[in-house]
Coordinates of C-alpha atoms and ligand atoms in Angstrom, one line a residue:
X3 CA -131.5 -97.9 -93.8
X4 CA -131.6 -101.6 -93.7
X5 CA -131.7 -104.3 -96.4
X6 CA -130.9 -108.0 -97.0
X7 CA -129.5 -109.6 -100.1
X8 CA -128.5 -113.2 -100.0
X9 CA -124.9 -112.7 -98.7
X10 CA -125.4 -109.5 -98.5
X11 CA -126.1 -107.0 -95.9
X12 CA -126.5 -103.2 -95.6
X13 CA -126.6 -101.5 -92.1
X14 CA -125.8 -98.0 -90.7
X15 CA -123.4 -99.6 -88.0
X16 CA -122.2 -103.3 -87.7
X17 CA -120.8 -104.8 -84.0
X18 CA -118.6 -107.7 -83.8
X19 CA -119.4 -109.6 -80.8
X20 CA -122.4 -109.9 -78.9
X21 CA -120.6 -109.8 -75.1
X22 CA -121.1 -106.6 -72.5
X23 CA -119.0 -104.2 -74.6
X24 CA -120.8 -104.9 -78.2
X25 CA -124.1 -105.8 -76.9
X26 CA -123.4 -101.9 -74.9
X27 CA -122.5 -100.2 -78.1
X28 CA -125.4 -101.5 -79.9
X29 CA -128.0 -100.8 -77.3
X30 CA -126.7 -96.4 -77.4
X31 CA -126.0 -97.0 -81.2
X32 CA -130.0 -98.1 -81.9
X33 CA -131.1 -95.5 -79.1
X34 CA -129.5 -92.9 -81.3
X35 CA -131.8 -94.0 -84.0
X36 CA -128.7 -96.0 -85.9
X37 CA -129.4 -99.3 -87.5
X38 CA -127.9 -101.6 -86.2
X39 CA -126.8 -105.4 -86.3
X40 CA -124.1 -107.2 -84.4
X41 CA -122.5 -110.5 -85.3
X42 CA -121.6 -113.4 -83.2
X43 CA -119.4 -116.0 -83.7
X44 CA -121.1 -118.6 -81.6
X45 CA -124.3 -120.2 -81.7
X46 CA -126.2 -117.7 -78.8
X47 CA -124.8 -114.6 -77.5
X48 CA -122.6 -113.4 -74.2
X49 CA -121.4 -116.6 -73.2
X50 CA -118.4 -115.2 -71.4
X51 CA -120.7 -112.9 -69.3
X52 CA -123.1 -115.9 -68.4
X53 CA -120.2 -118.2 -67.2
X54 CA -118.7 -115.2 -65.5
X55 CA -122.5 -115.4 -63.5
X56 CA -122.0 -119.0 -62.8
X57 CA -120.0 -117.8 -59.6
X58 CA -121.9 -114.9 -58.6
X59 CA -122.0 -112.0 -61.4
X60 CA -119.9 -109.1 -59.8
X61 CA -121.0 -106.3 -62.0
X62 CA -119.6 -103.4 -60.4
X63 CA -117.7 -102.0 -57.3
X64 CA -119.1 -99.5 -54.6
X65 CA -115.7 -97.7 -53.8
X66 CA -115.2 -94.3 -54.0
X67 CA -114.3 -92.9 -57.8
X68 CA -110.4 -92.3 -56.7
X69 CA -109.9 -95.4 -55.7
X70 CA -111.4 -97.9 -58.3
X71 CA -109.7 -95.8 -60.8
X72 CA -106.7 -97.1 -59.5
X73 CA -107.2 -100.4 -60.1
X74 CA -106.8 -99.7 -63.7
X75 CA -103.2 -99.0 -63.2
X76 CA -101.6 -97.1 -66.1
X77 CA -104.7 -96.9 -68.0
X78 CA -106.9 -94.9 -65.3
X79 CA -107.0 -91.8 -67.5
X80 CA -108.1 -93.5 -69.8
X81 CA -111.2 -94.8 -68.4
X82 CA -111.9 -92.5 -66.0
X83 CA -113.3 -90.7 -69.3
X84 CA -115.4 -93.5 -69.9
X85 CA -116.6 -93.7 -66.2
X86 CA -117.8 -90.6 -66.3
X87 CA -120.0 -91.5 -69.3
X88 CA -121.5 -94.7 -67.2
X89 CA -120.2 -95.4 -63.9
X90 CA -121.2 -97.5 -61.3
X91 CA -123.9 -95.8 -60.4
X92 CA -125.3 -95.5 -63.7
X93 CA -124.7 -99.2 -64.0
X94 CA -126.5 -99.9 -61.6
X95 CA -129.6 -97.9 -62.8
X96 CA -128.7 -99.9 -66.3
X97 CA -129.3 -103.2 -64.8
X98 CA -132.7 -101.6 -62.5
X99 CA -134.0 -100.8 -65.6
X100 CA -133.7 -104.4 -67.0
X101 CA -135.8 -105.6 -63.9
X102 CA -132.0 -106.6 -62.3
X103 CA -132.1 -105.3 -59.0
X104 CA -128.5 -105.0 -57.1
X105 CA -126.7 -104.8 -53.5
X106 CA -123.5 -104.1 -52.3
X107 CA -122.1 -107.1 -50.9
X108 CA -119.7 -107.1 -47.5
X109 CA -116.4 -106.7 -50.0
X110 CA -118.0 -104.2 -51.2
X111 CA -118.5 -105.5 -54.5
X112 CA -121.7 -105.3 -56.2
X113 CA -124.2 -108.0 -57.1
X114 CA -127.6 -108.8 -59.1
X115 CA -129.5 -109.8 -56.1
X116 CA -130.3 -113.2 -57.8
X117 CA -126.3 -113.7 -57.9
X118 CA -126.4 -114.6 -61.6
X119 CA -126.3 -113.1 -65.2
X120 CA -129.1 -115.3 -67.5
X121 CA -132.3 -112.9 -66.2
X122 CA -129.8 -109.6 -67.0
X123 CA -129.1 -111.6 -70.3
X124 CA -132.6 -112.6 -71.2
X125 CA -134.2 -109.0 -70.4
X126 CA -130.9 -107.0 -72.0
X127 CA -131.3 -108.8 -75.7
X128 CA -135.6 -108.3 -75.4
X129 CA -135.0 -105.0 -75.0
X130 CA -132.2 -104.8 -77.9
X131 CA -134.6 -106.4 -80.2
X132 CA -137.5 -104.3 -79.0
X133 CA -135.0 -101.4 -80.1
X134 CA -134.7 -103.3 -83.6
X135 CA -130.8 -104.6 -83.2
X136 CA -130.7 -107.7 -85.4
X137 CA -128.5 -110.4 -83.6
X138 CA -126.6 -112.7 -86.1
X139 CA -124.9 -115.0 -84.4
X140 CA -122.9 -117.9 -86.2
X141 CA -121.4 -115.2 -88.0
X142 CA -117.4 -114.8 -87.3
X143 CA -115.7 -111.8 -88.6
X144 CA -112.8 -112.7 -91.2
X145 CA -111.9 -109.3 -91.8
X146 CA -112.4 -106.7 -94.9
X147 CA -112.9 -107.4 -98.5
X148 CA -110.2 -104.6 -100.7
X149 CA -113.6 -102.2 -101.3
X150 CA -113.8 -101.8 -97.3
X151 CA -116.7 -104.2 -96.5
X152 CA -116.8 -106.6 -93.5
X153 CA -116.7 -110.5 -94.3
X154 CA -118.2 -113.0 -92.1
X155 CA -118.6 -116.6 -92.9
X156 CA -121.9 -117.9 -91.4
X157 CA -122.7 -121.2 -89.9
X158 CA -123.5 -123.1 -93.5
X159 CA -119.7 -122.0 -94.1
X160 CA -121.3 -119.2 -96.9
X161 CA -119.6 -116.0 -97.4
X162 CA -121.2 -112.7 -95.9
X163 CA -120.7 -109.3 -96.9
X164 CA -121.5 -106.5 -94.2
X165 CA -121.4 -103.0 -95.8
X166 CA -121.6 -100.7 -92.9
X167 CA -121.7 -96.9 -92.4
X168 CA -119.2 -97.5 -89.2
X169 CA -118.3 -100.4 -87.5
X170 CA -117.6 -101.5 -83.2
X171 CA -115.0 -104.6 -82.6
X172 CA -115.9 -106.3 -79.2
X173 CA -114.6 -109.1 -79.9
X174 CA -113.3 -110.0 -76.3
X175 CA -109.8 -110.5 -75.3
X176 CA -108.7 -114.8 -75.5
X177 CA -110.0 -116.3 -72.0
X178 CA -111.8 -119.1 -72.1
X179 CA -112.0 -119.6 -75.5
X180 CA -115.1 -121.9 -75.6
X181 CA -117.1 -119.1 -74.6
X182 CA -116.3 -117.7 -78.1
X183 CA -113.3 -114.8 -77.6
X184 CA -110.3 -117.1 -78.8
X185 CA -108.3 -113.8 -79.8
X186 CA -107.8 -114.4 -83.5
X187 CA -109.0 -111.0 -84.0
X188 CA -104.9 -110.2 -83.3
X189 CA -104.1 -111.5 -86.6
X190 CA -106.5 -109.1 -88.6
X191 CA -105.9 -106.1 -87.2
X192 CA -102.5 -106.5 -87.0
X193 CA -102.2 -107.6 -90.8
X194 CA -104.3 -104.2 -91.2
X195 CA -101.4 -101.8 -89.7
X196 CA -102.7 -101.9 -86.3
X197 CA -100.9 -101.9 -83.2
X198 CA -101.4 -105.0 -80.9
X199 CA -99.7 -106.4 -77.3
X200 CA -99.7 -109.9 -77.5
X201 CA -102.9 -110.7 -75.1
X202 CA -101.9 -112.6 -71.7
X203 CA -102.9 -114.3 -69.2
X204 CA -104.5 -112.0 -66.4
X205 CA -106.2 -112.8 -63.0
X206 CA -105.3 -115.9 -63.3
X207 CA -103.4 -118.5 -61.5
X208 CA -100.0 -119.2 -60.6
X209 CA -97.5 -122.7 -60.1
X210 CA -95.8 -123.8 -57.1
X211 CA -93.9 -126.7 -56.4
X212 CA -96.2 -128.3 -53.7
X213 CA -94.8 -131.3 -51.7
X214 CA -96.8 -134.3 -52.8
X215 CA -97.9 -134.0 -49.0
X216 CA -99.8 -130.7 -49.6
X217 CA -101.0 -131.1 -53.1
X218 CA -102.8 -134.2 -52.1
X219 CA -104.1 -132.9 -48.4
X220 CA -105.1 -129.7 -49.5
X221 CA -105.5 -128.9 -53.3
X222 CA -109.1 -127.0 -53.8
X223 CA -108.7 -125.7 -49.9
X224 CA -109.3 -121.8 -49.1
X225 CA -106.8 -119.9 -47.1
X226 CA -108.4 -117.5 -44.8
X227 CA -107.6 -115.1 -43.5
X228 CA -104.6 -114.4 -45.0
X229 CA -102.7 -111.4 -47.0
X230 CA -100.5 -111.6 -49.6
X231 CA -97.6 -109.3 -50.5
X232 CA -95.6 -108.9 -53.7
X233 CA -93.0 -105.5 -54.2
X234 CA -94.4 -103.8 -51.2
X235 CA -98.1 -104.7 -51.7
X236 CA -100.3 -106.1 -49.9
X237 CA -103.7 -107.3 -50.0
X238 CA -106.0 -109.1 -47.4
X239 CA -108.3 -112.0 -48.4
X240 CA -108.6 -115.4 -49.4
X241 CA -106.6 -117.9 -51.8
X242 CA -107.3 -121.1 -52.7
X243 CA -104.5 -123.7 -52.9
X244 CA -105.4 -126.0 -56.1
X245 CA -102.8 -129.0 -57.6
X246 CA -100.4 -126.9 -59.4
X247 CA -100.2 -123.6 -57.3
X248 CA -102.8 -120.9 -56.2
X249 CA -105.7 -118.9 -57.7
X250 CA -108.2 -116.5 -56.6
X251 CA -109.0 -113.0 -55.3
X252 CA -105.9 -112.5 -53.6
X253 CA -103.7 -114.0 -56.3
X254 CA -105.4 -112.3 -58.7
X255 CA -105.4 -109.1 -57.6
X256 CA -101.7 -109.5 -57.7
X257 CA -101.8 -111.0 -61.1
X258 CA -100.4 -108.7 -62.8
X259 CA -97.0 -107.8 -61.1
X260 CA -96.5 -111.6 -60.2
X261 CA -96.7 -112.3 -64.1
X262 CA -94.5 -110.1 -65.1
X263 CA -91.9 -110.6 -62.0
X264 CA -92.7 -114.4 -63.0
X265 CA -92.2 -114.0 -66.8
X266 CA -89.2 -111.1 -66.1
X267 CA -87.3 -113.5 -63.6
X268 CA -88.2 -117.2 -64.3
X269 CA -90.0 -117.0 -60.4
X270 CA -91.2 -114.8 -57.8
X271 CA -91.2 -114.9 -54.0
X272 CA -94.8 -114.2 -52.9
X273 CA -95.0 -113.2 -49.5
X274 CA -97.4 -115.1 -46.9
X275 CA -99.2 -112.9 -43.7
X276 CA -101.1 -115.8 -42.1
X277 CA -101.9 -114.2 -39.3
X278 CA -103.2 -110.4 -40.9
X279 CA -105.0 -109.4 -38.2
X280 CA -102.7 -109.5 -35.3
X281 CA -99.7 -107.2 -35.0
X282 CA -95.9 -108.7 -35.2
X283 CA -95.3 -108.3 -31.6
X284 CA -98.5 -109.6 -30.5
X285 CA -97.2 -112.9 -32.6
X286 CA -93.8 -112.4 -30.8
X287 CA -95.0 -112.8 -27.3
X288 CA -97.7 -115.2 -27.8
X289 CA -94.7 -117.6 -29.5
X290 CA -92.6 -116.8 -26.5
X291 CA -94.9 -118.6 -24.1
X292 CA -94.9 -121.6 -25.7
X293 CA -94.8 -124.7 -23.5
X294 CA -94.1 -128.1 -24.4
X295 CA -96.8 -129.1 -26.0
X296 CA -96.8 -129.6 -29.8
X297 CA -96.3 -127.5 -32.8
X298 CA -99.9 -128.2 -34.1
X299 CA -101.6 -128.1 -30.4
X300 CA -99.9 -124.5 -29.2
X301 CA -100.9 -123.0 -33.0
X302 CA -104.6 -124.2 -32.6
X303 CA -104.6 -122.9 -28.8
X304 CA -102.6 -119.7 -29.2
X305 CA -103.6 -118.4 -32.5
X306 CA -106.6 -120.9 -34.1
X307 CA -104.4 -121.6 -37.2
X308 CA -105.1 -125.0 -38.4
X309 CA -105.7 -126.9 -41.8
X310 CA -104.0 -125.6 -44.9
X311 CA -103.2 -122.5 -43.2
X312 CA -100.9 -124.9 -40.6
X313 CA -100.0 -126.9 -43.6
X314 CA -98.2 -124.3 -45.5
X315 CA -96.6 -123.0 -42.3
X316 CA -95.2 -126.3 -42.3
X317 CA -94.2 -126.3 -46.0
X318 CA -92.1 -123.3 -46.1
X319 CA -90.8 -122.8 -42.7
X320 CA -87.7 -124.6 -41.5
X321 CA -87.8 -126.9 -38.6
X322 CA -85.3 -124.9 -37.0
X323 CA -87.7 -121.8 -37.4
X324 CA -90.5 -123.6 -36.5
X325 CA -88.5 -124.7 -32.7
X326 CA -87.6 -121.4 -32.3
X327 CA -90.2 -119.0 -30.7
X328 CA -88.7 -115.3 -32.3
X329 CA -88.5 -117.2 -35.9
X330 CA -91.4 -118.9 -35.8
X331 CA -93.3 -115.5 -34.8
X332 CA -91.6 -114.1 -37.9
X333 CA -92.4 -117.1 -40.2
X334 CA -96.0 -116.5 -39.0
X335 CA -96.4 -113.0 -40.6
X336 CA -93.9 -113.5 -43.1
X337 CA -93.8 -116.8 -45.5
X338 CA -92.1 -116.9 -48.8
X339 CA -94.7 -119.0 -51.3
X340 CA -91.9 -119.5 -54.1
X341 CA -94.0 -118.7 -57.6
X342 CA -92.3 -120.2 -60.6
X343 CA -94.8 -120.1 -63.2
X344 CA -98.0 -118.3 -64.9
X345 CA -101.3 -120.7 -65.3
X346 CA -102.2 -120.4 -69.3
X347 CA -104.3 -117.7 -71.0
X348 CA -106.9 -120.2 -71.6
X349 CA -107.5 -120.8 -67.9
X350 CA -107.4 -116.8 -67.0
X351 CA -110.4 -115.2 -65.9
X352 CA -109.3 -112.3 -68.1
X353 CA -106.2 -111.1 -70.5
X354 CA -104.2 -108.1 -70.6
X355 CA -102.4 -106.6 -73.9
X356 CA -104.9 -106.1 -77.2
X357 CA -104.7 -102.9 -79.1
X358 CA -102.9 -100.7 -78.5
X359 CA -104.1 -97.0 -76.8
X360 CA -101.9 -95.1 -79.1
X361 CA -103.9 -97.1 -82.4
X362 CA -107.2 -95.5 -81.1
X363 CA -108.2 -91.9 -81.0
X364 CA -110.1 -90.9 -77.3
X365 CA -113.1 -91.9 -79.6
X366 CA -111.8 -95.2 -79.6
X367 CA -111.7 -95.4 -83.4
X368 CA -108.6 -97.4 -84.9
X369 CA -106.7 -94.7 -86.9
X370 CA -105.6 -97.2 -89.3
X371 CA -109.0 -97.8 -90.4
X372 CA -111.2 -94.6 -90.1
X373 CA -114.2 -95.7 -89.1
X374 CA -113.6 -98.6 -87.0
X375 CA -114.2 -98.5 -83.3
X376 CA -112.5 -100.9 -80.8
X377 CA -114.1 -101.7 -77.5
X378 CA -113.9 -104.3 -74.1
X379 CA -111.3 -106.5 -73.3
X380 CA -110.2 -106.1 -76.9
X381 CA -107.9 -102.8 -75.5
X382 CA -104.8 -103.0 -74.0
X383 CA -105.9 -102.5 -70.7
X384 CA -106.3 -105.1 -67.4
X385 CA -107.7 -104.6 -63.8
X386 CA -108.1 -107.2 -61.0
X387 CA -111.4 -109.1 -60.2
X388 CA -113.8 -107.2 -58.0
X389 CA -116.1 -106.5 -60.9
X390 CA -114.1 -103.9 -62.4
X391 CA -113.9 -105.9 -66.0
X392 CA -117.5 -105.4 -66.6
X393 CA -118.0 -102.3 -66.0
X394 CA -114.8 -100.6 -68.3
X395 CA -116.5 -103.2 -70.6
X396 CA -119.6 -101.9 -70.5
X397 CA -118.3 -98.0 -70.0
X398 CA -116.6 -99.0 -72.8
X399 CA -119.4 -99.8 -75.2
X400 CA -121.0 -96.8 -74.3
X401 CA -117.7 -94.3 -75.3
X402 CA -117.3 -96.2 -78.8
X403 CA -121.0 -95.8 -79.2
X404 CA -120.6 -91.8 -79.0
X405 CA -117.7 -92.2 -80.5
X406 CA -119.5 -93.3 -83.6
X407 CA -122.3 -91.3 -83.1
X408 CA -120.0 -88.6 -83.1
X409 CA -117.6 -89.6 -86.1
X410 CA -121.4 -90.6 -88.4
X411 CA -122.5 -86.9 -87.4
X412 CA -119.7 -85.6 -88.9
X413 CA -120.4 -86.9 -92.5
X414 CA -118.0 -89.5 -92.1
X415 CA -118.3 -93.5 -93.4
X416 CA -116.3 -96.1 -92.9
X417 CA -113.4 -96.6 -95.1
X418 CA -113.7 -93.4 -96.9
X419 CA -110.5 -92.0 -95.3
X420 CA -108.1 -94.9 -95.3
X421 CA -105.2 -94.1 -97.5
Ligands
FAD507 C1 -115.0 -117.5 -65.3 C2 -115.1 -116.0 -65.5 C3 -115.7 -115.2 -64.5 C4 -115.7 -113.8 -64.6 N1 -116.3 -113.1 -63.6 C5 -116.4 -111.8 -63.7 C6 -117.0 -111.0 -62.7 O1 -117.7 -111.5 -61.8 N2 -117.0 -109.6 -62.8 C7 -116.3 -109.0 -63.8 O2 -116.2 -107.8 -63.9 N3 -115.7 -109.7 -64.8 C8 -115.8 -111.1 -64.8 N4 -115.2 -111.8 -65.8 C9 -114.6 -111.1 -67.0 C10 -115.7 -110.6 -67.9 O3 -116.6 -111.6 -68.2 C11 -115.1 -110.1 -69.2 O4 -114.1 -109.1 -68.9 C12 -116.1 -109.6 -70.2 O5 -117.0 -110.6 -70.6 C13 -115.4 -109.1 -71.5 O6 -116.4 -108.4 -72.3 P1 -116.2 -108.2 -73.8 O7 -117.5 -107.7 -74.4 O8 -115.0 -107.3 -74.1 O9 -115.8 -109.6 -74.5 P2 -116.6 -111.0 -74.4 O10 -117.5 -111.1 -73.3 O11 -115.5 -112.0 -74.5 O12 -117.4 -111.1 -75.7 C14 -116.8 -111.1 -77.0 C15 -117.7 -111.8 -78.0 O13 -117.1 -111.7 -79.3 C16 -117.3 -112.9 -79.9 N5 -116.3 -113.1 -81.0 C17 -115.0 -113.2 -80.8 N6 -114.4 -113.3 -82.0 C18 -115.3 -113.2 -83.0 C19 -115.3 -113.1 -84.4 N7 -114.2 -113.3 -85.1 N8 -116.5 -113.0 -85.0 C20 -117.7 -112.8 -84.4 N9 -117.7 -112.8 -83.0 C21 -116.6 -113.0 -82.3 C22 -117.2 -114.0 -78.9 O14 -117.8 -115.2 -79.2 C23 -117.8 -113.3 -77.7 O15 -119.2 -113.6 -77.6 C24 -115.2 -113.2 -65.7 C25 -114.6 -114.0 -66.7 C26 -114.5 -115.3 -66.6 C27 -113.9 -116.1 -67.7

């Protein structure tokens, strides 16, 4: 079933946003003989997921099961029933299948081999149209008309009417905005009963109040090797110093107890290892022999730490620490990088809060508004960078495509048991 009036269009199953969760829906939807069509706001498709391949597209992660669930926090349950519909293994396959061959990288983080997304992107929407999934893109979603239908306004500003059987929101959380997910979505649903958290900045950076010295030395400089600790975490990797505070993947992975420490307290003290590899009393006696040379010589000589690594030792360490051997062997392995503020949504790599888990059933349909699926970044879920985004985003997809499948089976059109 599939017709075209002017302004008017008829379709088993309509997606909202063409990124990895609704591109995902409507690839299982059309498999399962559905028609199906999927609006986009912007001018071409999956922008986000093409910028996100401008600095190598990590699609997936090659830890065990156990502990990748964990890095969905609170919401592992959850997805570890979507995992088990399309894990990283099946992932993997997916992108084979495209022509998108993969490795495991030495993080452990998997990769398309040619680093980037356009060649997944270019082969993923052949094959959708090759399945018959008609892409509209300069369509953004305004909501429902009273009788249930979906309204779009299309590029020429004229009014669309979308009357579909069922319906998938991926509209994407509010990162990045040019890329098309700007999170006004929040406004509909929530003027529609549904339960929202106010989306927020995740894996994203964070302010501190650099000397002018340091800003202007070493802004856009990697710190490595280094480990970070926040509340009795701690992870190993790099962090890059930039002009108003740090980012990357060792921030990030923190991101989400330093925001809410940050946004609970005003500040947060972020704790510095930036010597990881070498145990505390192996920094002791090395600071102990220390001659009479100078600070910068005996660190170069005695432990190779130089550059912004030196620099921030220097920043946060008094100069009464840094004369004294024991303190300065504790300053090494523990420096306290005051954090006193959150980098903005726009700038985050992803966002936390959406709608609601207790709004959806475990078919991720709205219960507001029978017949309405919600997947992606639209949830209210969050997980650090490692390539754990994409795939809940595309696991995603996948569940609220059954979930559909599942609901349509059953007899059931959208809108026909709203009260
Ligand atoms: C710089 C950067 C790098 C990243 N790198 C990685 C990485 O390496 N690995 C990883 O796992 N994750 C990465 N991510 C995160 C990942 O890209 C996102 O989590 C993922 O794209 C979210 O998928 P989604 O389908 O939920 O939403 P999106 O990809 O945001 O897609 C939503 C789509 O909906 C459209 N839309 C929004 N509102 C409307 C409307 N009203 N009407 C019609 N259409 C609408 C948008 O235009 C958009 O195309 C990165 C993100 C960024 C910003």
């Amino acid at each position: 079933m599939s017709d075209t009036l002017q302004g008017d269009i008829r379709c088993d199953v309509a997606v909202v946003g063409a990124g990895p969760a609704g591109l995902m829906a409507a690839e299982r939807l059309a498999g399962a003989g559905l028609t199906v069509r999927v609006f986009e706001r912007m001018p071409t498709p999956a922008r986000k997921l093409l910028l996100a391949g401008r600095g190598g597209l990590n699609l997936t992660h090659s830890e065990p099961l156990h502990a990748f669930l964990d890095r969905y926090g609170a919401r592992r349950r959850i997805i570890a029933g979507w995992l088990e519909r399309f894990g990283p293994e099946d992932l993997r396959a997916w992108a084979a299948g495209l022509g998108v061959e993969t490795f495991v990288g030495t993080s452990g983080r998997v990769f398309p081999v040619q680093m980037k997304a356009s060649t997944l992107v270019r082969a993923w929407l052949r094959r959708l149209a090759g399945m018959g999934v008609t892409l509209h893109t300069r369509h953004r979603w305004l909501g429902w008309s009273e009788d249930g239908t979906l309204r779009f306004l299309d590029g020429a500003g004229a009014a669309v009417s979308v009357h579909a059987r069922a319906a998938v929101l991926a509209a994407g959380g509010a990162s990045w905005p040019r890329t098309g997910s700007d999170g006004t979505w929040t406004d509909i649903l929530a003027a529609r009963g549904v339960a929202v958290e106010p989306l927020r900045p995740a894996n994203v950076g964070f302010e501190v109040p650099w000397s002018d010295h340091l800003r202007e030395r070493f802004a856009g400089q990697p710190v490595k090797p280094a480990a970070l600790t926040l509340g009795g975490r701690r992870v190993k990797g790099e962090f890059v110093i930039t002009d108003t505070g740090v980012e990357g993947g060792a921030v990030y992975a923190l991101s989400a107890p330093l925001r809410d420490a940050v946004e609970r307290d005003g500040w947060a003290a972020l704790g510095l290892d930036l010597l990881p590899d070498l145990e505390a009393a192996e920094v002791r006696r090395r600071t102990a022999r220390r001659g009479a040379e100078s600070l910068a010589t005996f660190l170069k000589k005695a432990f190779a730490l130089t550059g912004p690594r030196a620099a921030l030792l220097r920043e946060f360490a008094t100069r009464d620490e840094l004369a004294d051997p024991a303190a300065l062997a504790l300053r090494l392995k523990e420096l306290t990088i005051p954090v006193t503020g959150v980098r903005p949504l726009d700038r985050a790599i992803s966002s936390a809060g959406g709608v609601r888990f207790d709004a959806v059933d475990e078919r991720l349909m709205l219960t507001a508004l029978p017949g309405t699926f919600v997947a992606g970044e639209m949830l209210d879920w969050e997980a650090p960078t490692g390539g754990y985004l994409l795939q809940a985003c595309f696991a995603g997809g996948v569940r609220a495509a059954e979930g559909v499948a599942e609901w349509l089976a059953d007899g059931n059109r959208q809108g026909e048991q709203r009260s």
